[in-house]
Coordinates of C-alpha atoms in Angstrom, one line a residue:
X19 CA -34.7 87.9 45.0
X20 CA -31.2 88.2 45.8
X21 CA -31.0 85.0 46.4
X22 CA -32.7 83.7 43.3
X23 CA -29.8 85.8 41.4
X24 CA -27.2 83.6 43.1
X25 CA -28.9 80.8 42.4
X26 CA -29.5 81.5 38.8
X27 CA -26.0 82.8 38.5
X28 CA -24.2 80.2 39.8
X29 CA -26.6 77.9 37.8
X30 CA -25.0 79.5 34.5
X31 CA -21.9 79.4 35.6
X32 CA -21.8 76.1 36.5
X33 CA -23.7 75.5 33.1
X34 CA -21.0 77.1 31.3
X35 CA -17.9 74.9 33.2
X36 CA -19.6 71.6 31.9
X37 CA -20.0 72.8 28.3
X38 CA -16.7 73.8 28.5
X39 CA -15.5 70.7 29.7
X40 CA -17.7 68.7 27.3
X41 CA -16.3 70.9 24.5
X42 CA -12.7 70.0 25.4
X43 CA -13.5 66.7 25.2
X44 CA -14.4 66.8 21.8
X45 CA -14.4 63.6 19.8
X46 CA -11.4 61.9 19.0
X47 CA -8.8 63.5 16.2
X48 CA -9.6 61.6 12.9
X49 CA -6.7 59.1 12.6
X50 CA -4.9 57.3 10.2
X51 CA -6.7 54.9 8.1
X52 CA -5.9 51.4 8.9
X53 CA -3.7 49.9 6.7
X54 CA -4.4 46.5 4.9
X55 CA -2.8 43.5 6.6
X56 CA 0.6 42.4 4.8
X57 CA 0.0 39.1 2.9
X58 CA 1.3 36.1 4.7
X59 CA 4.4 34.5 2.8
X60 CA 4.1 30.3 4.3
X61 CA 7.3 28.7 4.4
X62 CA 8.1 24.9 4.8
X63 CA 7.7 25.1 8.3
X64 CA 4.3 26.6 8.3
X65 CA 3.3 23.5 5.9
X66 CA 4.6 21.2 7.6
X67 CA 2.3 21.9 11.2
X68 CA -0.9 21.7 8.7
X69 CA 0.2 18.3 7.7
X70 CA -2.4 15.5 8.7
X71 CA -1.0 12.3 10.1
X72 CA -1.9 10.4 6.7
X73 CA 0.7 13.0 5.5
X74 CA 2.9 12.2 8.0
X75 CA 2.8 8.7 7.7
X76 CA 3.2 9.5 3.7
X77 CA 6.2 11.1 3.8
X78 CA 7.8 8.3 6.3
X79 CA 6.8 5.9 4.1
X80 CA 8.7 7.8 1.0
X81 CA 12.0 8.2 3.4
X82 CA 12.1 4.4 4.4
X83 CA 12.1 3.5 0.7
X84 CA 15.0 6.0 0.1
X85 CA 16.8 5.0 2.3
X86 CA 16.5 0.8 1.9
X87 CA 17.0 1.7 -1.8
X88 CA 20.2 3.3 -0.9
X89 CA 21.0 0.4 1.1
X90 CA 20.5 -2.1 -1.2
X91 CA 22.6 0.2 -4.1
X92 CA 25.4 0.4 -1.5
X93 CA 25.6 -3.4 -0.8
X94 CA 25.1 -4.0 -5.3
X95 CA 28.4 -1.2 -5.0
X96 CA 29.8 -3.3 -2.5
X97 CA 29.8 -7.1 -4.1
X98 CA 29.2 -5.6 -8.0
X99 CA 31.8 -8.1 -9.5
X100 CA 31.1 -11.0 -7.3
X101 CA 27.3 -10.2 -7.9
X102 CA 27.0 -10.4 -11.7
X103 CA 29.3 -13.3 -12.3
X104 CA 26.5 -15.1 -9.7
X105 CA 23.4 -13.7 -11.6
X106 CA 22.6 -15.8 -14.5
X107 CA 21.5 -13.6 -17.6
X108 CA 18.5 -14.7 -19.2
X109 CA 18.4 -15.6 -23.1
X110 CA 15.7 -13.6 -24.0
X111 CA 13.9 -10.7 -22.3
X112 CA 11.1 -13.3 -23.3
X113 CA 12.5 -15.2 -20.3
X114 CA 12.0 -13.0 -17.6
X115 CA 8.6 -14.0 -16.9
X116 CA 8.6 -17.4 -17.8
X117 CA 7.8 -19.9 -15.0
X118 CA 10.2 -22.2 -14.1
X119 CA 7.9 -25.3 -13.1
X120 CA 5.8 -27.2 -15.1
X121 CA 2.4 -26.2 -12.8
X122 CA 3.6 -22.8 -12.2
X123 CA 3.4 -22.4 -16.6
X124 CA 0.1 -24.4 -16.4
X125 CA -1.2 -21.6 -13.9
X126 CA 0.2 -18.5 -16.0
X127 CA -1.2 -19.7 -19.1
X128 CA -4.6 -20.6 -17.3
X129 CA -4.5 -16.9 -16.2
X130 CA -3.3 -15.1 -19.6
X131 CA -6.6 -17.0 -21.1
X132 CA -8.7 -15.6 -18.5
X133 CA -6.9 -12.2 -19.3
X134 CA -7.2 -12.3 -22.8
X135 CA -10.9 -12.7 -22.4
X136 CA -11.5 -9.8 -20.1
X137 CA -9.4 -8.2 -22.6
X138 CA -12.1 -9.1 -25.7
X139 CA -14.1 -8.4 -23.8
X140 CA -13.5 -4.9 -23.0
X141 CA -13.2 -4.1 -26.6
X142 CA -16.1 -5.6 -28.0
X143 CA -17.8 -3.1 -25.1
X144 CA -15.6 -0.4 -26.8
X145 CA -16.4 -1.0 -29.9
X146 CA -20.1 -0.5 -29.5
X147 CA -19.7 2.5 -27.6
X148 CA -17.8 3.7 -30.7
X149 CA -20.6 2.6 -32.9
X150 CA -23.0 4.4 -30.7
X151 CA -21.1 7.9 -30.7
X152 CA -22.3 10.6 -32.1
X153 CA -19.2 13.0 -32.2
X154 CA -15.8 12.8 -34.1
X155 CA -14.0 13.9 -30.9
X156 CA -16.0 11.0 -29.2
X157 CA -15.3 8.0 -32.4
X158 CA -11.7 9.1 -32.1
X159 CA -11.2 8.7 -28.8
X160 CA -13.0 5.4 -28.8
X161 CA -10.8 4.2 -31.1
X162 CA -8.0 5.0 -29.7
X163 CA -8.8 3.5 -26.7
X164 CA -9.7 -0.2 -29.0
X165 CA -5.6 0.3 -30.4
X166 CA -4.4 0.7 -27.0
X167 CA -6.8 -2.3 -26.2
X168 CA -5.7 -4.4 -29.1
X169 CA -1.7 -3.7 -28.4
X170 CA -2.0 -5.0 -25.0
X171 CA -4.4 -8.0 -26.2
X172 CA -1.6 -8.8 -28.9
X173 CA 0.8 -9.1 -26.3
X174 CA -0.8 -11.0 -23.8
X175 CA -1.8 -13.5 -26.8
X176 CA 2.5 -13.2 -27.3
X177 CA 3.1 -14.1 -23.9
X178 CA 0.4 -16.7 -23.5
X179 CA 2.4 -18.4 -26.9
X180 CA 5.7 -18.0 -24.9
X181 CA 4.5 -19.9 -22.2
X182 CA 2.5 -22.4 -23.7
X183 CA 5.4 -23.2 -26.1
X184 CA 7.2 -23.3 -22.8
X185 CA 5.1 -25.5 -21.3
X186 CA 5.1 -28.0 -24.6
X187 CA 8.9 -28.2 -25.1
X188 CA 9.5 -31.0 -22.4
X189 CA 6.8 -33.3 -24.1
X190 CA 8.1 -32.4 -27.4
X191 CA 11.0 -33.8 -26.5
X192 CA 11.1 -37.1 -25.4
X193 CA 13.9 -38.4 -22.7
X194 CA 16.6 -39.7 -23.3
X195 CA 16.9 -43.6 -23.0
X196 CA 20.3 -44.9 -21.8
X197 CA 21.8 -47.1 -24.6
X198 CA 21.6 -50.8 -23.5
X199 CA 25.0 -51.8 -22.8
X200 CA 26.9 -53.4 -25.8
X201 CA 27.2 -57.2 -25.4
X202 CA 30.5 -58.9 -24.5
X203 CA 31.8 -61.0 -27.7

């Protein structure tokens, strides 16, 4: 029995050391919360590494056209004077786009009647959308879309006139013959 006392004391005692120890290991001290994660402020050079080569090749694009315009608006800097007495100034703005061969006005007018058809075209289709709306908003829109038609038909029909009359003015006016010489008395 003596022993059975040991036994059982030591037992307790040994019972007691682990819930000790298991009591000083208690669970962690409550900490702080966490705190929310700072918003991230992108700079240029956080764009630019989530640029795609189509962006890339973009923006290379833009740069070689600055810098050939600045080229070319160095070298008009350069020879200005010597430049505009060379240029010839047209007579009209009418000019600008006036061919300056015969076939060349025979192809633009050719063109500008194909134009002005598509353009009739288009608002004939406007105009029966517009009779088919059912809306002010939509009817107004509709017209305005047949005025912005019409302007550009009226000055494609201009245009087509300039040319044509163009095109007319050297068979409108015939050569010049030399005079025959004048007989010797």
């Amino acid at each position: 029995m003596k022993r059975m006392m040991q036994i059982l004391i030591s037992a307790s005692a040994l019972w007691l050391v682990v819930c000790a120890a298991g009591a000083q290991q208690a669970p962690p001290a409550k900490t702080e919360p966490a705190k929310p994660k700072a918003k991230r402020v992108w700079t240029n050079d956080d764009v630019t590494t989530l640029r795609q080569p189509a962006d890339v090749y973009e923006e290379e694009k833009r740069k070689k056209a600055e810098e050939e315009a600045a080229k070319s608006k160095e070298k008009a800097a350069a020879g200005g004077a010597a430049a505009d007495a060379a240029k010839q100034k047209p007579e009209s703005p009418e000019e600008d786009f006036l061919p300056k061969t015969v076939e060349d006005a025979e192809k633009l007018v050719a063109a500008k009647q194909y134009e002005i058809g598509q353009q009739y075209e288009a608002i004939d289709l406007v105009k029966k959308e517009l009779a088919e709306a059912t809306t002010d908003a939509s009817r107004a829109a509709f017209q305005k879309r047949i005025d912005q038609l019409t302007a550009t038909l009226e000055e494609s029909v201009a245009e087509m006139k300039a040319v044509d009359g163009r095109l007319l003015e050297p068979k409108a006016k015939p050569p010049a013959s030399p005079k025959p010489p004048a007989p010797k008395p």
